[in-house]
PDB file of C-alpha atoms in Angstrom:
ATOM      1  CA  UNK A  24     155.695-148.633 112.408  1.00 52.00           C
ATOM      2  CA  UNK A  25     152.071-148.890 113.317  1.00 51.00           C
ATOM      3  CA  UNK A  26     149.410-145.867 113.220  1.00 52.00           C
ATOM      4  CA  UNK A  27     149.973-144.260 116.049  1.00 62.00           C
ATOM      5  CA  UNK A  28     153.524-144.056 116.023  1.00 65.00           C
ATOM      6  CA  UNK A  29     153.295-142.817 112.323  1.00 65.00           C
ATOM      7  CA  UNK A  30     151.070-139.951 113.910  1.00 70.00           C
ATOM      8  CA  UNK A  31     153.922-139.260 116.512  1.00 75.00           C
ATOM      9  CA  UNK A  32     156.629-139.260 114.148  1.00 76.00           C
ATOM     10  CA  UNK A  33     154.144-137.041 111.465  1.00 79.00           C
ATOM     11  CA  UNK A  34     154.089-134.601 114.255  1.00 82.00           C
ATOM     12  CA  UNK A  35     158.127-134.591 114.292  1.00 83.00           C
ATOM     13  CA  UNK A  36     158.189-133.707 110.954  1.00 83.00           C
ATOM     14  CA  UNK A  37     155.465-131.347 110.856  1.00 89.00           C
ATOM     15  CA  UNK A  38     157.057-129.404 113.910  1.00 89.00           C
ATOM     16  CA  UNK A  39     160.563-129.123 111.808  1.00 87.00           C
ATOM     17  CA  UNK A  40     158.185-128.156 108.663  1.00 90.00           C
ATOM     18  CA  UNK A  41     156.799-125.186 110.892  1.00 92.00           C
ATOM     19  CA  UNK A  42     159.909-123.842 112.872  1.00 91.00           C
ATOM     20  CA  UNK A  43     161.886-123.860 109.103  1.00 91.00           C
ATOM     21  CA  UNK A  44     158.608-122.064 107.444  1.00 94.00           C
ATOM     22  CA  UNK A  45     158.738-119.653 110.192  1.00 93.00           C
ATOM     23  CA  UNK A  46     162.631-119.136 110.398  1.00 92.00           C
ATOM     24  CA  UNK A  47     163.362-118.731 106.915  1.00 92.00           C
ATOM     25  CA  UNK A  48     161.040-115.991 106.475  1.00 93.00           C
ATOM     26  CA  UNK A  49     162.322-114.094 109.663  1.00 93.00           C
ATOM     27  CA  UNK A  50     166.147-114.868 108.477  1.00 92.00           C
ATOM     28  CA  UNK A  51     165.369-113.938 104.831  1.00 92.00           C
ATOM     29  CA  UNK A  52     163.120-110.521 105.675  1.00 92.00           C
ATOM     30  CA  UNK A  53     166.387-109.761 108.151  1.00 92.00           C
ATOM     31  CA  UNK A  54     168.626-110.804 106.146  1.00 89.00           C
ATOM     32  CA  UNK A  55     167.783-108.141 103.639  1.00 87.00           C
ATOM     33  CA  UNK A  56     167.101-105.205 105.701  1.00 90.00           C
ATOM     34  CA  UNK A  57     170.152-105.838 107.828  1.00 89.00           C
ATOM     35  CA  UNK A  58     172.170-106.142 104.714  1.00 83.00           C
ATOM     36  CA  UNK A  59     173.886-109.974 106.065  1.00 84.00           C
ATOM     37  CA  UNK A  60     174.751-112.338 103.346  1.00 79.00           C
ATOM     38  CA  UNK A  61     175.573-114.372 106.126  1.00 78.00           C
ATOM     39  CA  UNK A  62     171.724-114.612 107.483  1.00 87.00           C
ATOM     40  CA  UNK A  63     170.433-114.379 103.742  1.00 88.00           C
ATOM     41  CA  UNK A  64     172.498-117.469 103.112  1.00 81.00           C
ATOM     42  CA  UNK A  65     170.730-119.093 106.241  1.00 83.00           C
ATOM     43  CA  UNK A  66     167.363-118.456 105.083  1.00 89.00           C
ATOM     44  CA  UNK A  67     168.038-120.358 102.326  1.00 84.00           C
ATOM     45  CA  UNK A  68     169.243-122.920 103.821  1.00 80.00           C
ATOM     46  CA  UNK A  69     165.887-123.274 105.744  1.00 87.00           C
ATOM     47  CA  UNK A  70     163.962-123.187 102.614  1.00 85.00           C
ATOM     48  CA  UNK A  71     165.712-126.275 101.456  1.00 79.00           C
ATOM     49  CA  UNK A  72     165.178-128.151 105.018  1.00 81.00           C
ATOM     50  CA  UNK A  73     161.175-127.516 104.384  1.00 87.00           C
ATOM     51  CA  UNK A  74     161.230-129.328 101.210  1.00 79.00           C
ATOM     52  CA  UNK A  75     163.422-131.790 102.949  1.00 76.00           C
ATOM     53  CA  UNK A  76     161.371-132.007 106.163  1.00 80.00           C
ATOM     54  CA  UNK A  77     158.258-132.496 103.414  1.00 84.00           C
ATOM     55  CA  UNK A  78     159.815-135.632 101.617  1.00 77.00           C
ATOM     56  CA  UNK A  79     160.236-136.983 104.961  1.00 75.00           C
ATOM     57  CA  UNK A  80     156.546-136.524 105.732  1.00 81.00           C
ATOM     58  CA  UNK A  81     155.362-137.750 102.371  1.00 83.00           C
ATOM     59  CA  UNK A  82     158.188-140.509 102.305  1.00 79.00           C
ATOM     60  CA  UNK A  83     156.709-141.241 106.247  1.00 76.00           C
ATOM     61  CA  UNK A  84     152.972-142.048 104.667  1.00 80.00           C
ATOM     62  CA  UNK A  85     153.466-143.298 101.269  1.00 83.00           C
ATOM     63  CA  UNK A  86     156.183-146.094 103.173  1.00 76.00           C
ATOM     64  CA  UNK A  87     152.924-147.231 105.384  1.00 76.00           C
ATOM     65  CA  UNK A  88     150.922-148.804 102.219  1.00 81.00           C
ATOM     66  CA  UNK A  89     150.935-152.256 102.097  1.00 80.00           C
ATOM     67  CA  UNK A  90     152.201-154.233  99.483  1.00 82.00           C
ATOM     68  CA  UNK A  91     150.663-154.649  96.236  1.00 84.00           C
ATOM     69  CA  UNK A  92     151.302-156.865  92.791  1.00 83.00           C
ATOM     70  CA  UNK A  93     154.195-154.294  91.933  1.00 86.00           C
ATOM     71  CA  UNK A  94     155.704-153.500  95.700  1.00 84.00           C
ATOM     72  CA  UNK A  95     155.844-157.253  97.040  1.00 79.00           C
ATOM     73  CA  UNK A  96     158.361-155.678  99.760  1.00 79.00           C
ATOM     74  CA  UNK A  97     156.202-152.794 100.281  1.00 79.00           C
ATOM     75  CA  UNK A  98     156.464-149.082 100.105  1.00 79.00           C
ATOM     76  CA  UNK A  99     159.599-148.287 102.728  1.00 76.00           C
ATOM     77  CA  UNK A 100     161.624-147.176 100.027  1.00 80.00           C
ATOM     78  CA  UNK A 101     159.639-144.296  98.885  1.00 78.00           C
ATOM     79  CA  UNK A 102     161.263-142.531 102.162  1.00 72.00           C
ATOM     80  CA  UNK A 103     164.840-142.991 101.141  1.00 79.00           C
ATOM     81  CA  UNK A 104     163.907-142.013  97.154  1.00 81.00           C
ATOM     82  CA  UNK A 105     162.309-138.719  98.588  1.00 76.00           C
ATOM     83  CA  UNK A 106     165.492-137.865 100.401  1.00 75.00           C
ATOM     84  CA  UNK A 107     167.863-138.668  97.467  1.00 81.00           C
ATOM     85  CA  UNK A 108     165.540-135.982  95.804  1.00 78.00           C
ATOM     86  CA  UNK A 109     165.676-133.237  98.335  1.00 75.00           C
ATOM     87  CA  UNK A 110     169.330-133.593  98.605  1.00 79.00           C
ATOM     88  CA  UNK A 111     169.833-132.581  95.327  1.00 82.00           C
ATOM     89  CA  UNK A 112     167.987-129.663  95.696  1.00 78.00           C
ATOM     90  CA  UNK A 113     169.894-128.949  98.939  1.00 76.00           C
ATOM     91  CA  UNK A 114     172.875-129.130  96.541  1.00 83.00           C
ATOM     92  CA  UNK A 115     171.125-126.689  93.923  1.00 82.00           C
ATOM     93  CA  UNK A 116     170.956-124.263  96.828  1.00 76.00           C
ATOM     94  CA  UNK A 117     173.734-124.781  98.483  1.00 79.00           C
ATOM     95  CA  UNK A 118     176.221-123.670  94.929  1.00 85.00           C
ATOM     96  CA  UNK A 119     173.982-120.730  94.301  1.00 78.00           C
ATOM     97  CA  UNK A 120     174.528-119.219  98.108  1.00 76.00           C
ATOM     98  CA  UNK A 121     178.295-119.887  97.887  1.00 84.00           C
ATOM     99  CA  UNK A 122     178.530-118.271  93.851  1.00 82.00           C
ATOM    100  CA  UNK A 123     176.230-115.128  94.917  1.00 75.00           C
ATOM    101  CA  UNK A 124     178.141-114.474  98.263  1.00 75.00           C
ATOM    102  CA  UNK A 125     181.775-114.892  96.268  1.00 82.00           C
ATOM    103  CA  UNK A 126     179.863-112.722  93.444  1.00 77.00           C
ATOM    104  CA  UNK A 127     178.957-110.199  96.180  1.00 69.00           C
ATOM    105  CA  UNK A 128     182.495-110.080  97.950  1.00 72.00           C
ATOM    106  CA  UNK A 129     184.139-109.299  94.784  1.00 74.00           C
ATOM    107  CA  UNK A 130     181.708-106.695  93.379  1.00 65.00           C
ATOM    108  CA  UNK A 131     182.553-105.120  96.776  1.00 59.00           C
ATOM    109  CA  UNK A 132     178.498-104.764  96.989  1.00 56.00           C
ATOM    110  CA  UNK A 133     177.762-105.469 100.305  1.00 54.00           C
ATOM    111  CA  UNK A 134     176.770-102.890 103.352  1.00 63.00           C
ATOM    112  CA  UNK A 135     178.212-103.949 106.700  1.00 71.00           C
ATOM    113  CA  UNK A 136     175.554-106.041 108.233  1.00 79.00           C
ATOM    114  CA  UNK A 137     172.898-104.744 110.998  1.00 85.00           C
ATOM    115  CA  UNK A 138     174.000-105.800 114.561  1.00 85.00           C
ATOM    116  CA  UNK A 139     170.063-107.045 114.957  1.00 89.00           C
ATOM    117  CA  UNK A 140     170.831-109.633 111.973  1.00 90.00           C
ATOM    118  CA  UNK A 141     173.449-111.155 114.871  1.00 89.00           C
ATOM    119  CA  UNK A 142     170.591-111.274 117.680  1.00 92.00           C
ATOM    120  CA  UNK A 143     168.532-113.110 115.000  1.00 93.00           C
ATOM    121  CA  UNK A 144     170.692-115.555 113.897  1.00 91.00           C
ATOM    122  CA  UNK A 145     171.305-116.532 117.725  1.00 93.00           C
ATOM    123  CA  UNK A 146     167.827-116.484 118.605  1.00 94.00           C
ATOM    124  CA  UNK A 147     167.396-119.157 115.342  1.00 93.00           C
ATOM    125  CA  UNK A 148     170.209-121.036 116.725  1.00 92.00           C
ATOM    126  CA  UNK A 149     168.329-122.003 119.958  1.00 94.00           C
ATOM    127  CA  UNK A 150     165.657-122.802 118.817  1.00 94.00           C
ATOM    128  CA  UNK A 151     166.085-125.186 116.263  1.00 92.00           C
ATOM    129  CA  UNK A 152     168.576-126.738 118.728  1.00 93.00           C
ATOM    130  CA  UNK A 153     165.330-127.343 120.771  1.00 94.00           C
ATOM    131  CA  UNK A 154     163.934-128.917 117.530  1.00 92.00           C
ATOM    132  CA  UNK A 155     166.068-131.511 117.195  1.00 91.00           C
ATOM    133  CA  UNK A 156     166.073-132.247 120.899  1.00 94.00           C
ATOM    134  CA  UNK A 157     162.398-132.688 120.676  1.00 92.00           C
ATOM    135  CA  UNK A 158     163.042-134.871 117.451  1.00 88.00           C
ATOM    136  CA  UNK A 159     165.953-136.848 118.303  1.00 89.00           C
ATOM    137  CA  UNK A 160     164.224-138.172 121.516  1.00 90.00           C
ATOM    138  CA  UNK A 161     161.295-139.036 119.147  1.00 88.00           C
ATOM    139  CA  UNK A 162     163.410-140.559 116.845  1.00 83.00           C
ATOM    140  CA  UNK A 163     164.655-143.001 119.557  1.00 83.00           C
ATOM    141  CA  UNK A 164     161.342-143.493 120.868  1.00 82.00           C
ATOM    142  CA  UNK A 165     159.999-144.758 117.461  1.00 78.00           C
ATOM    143  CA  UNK A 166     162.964-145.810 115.879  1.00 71.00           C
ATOM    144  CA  UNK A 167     162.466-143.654 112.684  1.00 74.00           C
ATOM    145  CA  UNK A 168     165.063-143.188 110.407  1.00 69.00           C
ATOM    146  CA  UNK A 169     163.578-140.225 108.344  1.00 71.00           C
ATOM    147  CA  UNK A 170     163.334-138.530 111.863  1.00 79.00           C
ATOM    148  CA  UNK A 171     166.354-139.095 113.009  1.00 78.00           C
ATOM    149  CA  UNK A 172     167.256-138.190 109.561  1.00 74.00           C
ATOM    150  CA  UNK A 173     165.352-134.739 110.606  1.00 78.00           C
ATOM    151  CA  UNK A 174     167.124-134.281 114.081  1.00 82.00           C
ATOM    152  CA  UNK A 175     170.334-134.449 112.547  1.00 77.00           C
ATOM    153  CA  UNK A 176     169.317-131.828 109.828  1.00 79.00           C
ATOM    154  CA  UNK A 177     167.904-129.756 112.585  1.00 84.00           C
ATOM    155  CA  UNK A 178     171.201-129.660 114.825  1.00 83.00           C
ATOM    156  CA  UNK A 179     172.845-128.973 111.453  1.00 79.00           C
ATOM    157  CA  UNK A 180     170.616-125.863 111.462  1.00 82.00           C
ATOM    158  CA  UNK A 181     171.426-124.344 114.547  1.00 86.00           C
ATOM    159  CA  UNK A 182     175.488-125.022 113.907  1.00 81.00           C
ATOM    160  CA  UNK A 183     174.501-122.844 110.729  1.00 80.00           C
ATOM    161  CA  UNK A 184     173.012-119.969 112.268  1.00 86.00           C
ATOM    162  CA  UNK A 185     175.616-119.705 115.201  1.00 84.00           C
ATOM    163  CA  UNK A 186     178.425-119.871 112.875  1.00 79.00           C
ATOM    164  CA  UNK A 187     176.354-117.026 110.029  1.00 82.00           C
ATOM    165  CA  UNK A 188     176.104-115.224 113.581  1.00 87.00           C
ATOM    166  CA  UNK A 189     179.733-115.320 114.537  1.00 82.00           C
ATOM    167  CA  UNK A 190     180.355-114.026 110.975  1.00 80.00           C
ATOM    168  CA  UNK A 191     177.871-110.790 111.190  1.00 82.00           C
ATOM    169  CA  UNK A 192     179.302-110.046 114.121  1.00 86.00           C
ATOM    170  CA  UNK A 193     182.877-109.820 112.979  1.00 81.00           C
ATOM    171  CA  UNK A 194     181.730-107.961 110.126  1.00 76.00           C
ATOM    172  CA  UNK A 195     180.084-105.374 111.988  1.00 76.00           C
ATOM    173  CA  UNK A 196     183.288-104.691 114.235  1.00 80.00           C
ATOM    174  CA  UNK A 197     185.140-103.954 110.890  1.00 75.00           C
ATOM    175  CA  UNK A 198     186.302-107.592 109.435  1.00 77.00           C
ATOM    176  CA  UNK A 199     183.830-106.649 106.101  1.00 71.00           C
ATOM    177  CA  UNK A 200     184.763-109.601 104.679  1.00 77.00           C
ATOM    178  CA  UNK A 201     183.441-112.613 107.468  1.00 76.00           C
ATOM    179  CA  UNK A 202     180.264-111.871 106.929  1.00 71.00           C
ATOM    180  CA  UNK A 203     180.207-113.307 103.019  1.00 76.00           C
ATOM    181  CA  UNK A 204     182.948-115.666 104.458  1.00 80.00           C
ATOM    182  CA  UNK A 205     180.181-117.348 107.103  1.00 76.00           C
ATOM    183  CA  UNK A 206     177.578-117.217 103.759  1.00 75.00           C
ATOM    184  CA  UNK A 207     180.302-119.261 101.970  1.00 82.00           C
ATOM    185  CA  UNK A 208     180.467-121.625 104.443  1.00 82.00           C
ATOM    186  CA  UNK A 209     176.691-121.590 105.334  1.00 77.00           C
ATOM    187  CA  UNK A 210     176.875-122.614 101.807  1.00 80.00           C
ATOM    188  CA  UNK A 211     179.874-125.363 102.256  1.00 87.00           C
ATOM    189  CA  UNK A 212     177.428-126.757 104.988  1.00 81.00           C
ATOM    190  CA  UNK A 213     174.764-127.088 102.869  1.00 78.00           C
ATOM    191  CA  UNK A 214     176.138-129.344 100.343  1.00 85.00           C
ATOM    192  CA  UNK A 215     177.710-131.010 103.256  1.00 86.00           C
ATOM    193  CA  UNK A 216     174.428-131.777 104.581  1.00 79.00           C
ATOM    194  CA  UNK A 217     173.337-132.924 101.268  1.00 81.00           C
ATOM    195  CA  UNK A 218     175.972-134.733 100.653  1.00 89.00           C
ATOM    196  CA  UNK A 219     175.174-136.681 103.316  1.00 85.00           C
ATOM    197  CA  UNK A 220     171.820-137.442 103.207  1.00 80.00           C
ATOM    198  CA  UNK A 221     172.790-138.295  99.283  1.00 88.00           C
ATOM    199  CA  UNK A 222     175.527-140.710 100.029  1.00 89.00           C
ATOM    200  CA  UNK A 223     172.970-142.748 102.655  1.00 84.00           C
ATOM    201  CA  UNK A 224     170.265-142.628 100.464  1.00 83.00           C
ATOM    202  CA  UNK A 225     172.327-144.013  97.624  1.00 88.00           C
ATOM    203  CA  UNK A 226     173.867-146.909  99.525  1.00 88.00           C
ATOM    204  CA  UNK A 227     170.357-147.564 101.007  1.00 84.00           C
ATOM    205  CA  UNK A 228     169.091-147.550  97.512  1.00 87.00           C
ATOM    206  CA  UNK A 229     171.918-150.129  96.019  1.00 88.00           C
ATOM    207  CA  UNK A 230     171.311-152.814  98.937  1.00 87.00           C
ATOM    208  CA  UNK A 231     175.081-151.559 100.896  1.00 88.00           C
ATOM    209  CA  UNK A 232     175.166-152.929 104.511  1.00 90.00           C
ATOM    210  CA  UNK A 233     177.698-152.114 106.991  1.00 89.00           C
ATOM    211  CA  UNK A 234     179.802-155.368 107.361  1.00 92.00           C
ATOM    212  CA  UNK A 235     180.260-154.471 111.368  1.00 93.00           C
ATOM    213  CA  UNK A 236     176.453-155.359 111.404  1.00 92.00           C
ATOM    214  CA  UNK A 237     175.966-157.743 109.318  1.00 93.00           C
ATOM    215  CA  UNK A 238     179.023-159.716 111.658  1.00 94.00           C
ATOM    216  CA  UNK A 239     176.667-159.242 114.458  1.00 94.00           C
ATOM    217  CA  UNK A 240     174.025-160.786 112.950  1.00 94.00           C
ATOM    218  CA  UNK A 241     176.017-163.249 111.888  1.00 94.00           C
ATOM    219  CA  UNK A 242     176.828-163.694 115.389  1.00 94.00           C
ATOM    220  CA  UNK A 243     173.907-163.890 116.586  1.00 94.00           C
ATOM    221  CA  UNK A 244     172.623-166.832 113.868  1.00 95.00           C
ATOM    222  CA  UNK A 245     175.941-168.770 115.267  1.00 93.00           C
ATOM    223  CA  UNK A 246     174.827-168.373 119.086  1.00 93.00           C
ATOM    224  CA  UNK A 247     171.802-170.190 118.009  1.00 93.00           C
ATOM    225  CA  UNK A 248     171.554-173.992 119.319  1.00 94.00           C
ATOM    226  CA  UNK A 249     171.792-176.327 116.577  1.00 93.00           C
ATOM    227  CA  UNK A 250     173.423-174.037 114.041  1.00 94.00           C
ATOM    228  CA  UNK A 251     176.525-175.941 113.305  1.00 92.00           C
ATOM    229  CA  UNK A 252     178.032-172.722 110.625  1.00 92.00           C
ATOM    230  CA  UNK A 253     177.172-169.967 108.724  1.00 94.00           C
ATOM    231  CA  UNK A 254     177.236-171.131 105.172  1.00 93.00           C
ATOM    232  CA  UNK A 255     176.335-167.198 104.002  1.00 94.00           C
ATOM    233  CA  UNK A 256     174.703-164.101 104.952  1.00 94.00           C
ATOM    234  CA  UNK A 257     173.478-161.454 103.491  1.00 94.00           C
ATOM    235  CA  UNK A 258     171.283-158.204 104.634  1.00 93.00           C
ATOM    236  CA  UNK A 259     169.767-154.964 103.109  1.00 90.00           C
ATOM    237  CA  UNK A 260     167.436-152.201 104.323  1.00 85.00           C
ATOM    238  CA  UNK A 261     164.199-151.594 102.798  1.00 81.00           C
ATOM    239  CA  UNK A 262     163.338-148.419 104.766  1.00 72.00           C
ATOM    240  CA  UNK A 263     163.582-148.706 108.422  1.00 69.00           C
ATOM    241  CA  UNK A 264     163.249-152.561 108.127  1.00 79.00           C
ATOM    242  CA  UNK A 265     166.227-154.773 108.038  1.00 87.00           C
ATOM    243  CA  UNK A 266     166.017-158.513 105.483  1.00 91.00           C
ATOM    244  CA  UNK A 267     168.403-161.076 106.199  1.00 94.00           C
ATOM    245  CA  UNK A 268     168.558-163.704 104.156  1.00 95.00           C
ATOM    246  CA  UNK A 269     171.244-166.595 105.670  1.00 95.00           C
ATOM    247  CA  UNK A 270     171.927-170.176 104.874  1.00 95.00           C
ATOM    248  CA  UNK A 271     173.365-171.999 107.837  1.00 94.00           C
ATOM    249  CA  UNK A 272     174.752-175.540 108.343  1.00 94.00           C
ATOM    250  CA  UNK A 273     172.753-178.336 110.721  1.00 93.00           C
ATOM    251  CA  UNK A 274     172.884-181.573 111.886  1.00 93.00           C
ATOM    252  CA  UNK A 275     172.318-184.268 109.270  1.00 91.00           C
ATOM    253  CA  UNK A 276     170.599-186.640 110.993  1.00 91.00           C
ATOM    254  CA  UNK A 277     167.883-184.119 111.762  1.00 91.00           C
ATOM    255  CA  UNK A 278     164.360-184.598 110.663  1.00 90.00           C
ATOM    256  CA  UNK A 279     162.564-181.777 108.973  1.00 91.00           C
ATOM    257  CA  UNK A 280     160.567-180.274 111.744  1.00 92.00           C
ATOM    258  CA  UNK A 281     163.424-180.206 113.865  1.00 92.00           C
ATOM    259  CA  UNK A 282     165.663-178.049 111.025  1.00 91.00           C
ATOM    260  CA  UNK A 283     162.833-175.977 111.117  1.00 93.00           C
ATOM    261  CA  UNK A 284     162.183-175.160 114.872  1.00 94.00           C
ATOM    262  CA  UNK A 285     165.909-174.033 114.030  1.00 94.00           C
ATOM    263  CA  UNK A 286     165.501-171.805 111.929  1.00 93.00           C
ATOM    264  CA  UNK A 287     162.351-170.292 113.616  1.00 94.00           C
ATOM    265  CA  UNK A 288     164.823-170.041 116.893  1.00 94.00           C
ATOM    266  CA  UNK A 289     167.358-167.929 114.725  1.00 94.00           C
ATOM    267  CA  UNK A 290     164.053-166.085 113.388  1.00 94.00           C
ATOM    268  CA  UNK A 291     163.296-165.184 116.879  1.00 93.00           C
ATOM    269  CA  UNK A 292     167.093-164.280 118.402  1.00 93.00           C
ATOM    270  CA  UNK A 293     167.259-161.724 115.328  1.00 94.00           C
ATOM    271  CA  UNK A 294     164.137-160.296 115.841  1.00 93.00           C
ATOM    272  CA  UNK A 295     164.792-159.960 119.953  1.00 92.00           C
ATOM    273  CA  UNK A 296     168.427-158.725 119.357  1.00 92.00           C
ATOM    274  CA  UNK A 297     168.646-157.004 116.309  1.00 91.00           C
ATOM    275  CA  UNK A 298     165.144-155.919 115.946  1.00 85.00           C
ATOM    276  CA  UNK A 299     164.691-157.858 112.782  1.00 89.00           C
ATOM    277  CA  UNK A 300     161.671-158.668 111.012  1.00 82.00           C
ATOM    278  CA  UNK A 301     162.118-160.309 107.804  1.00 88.00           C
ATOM    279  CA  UNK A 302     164.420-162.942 107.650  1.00 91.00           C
ATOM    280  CA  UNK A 303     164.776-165.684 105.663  1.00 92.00           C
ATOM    281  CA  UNK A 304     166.697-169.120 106.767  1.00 94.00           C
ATOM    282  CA  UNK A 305     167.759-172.059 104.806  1.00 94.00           C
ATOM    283  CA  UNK A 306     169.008-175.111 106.111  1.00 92.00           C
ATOM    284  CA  UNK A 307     171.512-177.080 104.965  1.00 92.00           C
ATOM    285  CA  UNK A 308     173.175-180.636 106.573  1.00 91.00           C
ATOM    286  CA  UNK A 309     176.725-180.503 106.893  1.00 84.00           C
ATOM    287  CA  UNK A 310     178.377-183.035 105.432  1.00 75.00           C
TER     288      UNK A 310
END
């Protein structure tokens, strides 16, 4: 990702950074004075997307250093560690909003939520669902993982807050108990959310690759004139940055320059098609 489009997708995560600053402390200041677990429980949950929108933003700039005697790949993966980390914070969060709303519904401590705390919680809703519009199409633009990362944490967000508003709203026309139901689930969500980003983080982190892929790029290597087989293939992602590393069967009778215009060709059909840039090709006769 060169400078400029690190700027653009800096911005992405900057905006989410702001709208979650500015939403959790409406949400949590309503949230009390409107007596709603429900929109407490979604404040929350916005304070753990800043620190998540934040490791995307430091994850975004530390990935751009270039390598050094320690990081011969580079930095990419400081993106996908800083995620793994705010997930499990997301998780921290996430228990302690589902144990304090069960805590609350039991104790029978709760008032019935202000109808205002409703209006808020929809108001929340579209915006961040213009959020991750805004980042999604960025995303796409730059092909940024930690954004579209963001975007999908964002949508996330608004489901939240329509579903802590559906749940105020039922409490204030009498069904007390929906309104610490939505903060349980606000809280469910959470570690849903979390869950996810903890799952792809850990896969990115132990070199998984979706085998669906990797046959394409298999494919691909196959289409390739002069590749007789695929002897083996292998792929991981460092970041947003795909390695291959493939052996692959040729002529015998061919000299050395021309096995290695092959495996420049495959070099080039990954990096048109699949958007690859570090690949590695050796060339074996078939016998």
């Amino acid at each position: 990702m060169g400078e400029t489009n690190l700027k653009k997708a800096e911005k992405g995560a900057w905006i989410s950074i702001s709208a979650y600053i500015l939403l959790s402390a409406i949400k949590l200041t309503a949230g009390k004075i409107g007596h709603s677990e429900a929109l407490w429980a979604d404040g929350l949950n916005n304070l753990t997307d800043i620190l998540a929108s934040a490791a995307v933003l430091i994850g975004l700039r530390i990935s751009q250093k270039p390598p050094d005697d320690n990081h011969r790949y580079g930095h990419s993966r400081a993106e996908t560690i800083a995620s793994l980390m705010a997930a499990l914070i997301m998780f921290t969060v996430g228990f302690q909003v589902i144990f304090q709303s069960i805590q609350s519904f039991y104790q029978h401590d709760a008032s019935d939520p202000n109808i205002m705390t409703a209006l808020v919680a929809l108001l929340s809703a579209v915006f961040m669902f213009a959020v991750y519009v805004y980042n999604l199409r960025l995303s796409k633009k730059l092909n940024s993982k930690a954004l579209y990362s963001a975007a999908q944490d964002n949508r996330s967000d608004a489901l939240v807050s329509v579903g802590a508003a559906v749940g105020i709203l039922g409490s204030y026309f009498g069904l007390s108990w929906l309104d610490p139901l939505a903060a349980v689930i606000v809280g469910l969500m959470i570690c849903r959310t979390a869950w996810g980003i903890f799952k792809e983080a850990s896969l990115d982190l132990t070199d998984a690759f979706e085998v669906e892929k990797l046959k394409e790029l298999e494919a691909t290597i196959n289409k390739t004139p002069g590749v007789k087989l695929v002897k083996d293939i292998k792929a991981r992602l460092h970041g947003n940055r795909t390695i291959v590393d493939a052996t692959i069967f040729v002529e015998p009778t061919l000299t050395i320059v021309e096995g290695h215009q092959i495996a420049e060709n495959v070099e080039e059909r990954l990096i048109a098609e699949h958007d690859v840039q570090d690949s590695n090709i050796h060339i074996e006769p078939q016998m």
